[in-house]
One Martini backbone bead per residue (centre of mass of N, CA, C, O) as a GRO file, in nm:
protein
   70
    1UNK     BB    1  10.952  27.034   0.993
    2UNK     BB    2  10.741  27.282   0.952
    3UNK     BB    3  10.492  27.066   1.020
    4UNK     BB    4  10.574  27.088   1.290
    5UNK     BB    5  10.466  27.121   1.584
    6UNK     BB    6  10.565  27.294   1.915
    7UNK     BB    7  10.639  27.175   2.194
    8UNK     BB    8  10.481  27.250   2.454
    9UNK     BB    9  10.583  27.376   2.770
   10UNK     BB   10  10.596  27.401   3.090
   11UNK     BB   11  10.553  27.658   3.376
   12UNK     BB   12  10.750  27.628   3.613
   13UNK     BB   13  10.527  27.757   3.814
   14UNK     BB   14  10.357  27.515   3.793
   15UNK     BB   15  10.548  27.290   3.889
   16UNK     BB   16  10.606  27.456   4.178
   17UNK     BB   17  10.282  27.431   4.231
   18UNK     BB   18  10.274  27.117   4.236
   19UNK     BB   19  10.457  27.071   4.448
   20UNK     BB   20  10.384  27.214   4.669
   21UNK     BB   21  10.090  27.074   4.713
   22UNK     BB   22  10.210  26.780   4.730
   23UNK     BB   23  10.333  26.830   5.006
   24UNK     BB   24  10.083  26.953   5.150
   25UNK     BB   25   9.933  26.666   5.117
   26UNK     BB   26  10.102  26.477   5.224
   27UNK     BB   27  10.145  26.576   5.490
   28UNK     BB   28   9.844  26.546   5.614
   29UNK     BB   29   9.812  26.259   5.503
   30UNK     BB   30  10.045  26.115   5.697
   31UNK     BB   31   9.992  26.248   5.979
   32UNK     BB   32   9.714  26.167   6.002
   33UNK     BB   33   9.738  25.904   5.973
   34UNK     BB   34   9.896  25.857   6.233
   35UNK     BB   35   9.691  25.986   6.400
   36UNK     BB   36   9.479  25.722   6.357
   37UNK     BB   37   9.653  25.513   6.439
   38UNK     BB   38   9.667  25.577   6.734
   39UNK     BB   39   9.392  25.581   6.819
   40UNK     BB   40   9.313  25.362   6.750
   41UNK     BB   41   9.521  25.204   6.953
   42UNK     BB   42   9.470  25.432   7.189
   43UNK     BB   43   9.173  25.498   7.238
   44UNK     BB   44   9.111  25.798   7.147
   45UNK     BB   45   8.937  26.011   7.190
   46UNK     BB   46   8.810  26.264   6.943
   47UNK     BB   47   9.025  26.222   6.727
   48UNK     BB   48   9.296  26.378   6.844
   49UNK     BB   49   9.546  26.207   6.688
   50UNK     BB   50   9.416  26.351   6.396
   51UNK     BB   51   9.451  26.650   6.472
   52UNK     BB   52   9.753  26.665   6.531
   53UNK     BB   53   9.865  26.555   6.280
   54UNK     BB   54   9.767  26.744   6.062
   55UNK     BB   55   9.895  26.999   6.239
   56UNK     BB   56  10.183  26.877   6.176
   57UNK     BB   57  10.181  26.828   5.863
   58UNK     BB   58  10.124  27.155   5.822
   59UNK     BB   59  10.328  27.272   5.910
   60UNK     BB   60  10.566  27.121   5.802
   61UNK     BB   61  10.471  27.206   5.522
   62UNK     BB   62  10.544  27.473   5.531
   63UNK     BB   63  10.789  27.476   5.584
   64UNK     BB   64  10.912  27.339   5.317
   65UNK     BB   65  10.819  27.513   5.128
   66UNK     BB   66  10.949  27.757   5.216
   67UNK     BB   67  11.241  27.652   5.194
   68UNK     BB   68  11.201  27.557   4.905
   69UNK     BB   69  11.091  27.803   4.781
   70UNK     BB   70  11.113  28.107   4.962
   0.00000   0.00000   0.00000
């Protein structure tokens, strides 16, 4: 038993940090597709609705991680 190396445990604040990277993609890239999606349908000019979908993506996932984390 003394000659097994200590399994290395990662670092909460590690863990904590990609959970939040994680939010904040997801909902980008969520709220993004919703987005690219009614342009298509709805044939909206300068893919507006996909820069309001990023827009409200990261606004949403800034609002969770604030509350989830901070």
């Amino acid at each position: 038993m003394a000659d097994k190396q200590q399994e290395k445990r990662p670092d909460p604040g590690a863990n904590a940090g990609w959970s939040a990277l994680g939010t904040l993609l997801g909902g980008v890239v969520a709220w993004g597709g919703i987005g690219y999606a009614l342009d298509w349908w709805l044939h909206i000019p300068r893919h507006l609705g996909l820069l309001v979908g990023m827009i409200v993506g990261i606004a949403g996932s800034l609002y969770i991680v604030m509350k989830r984390f901070g």
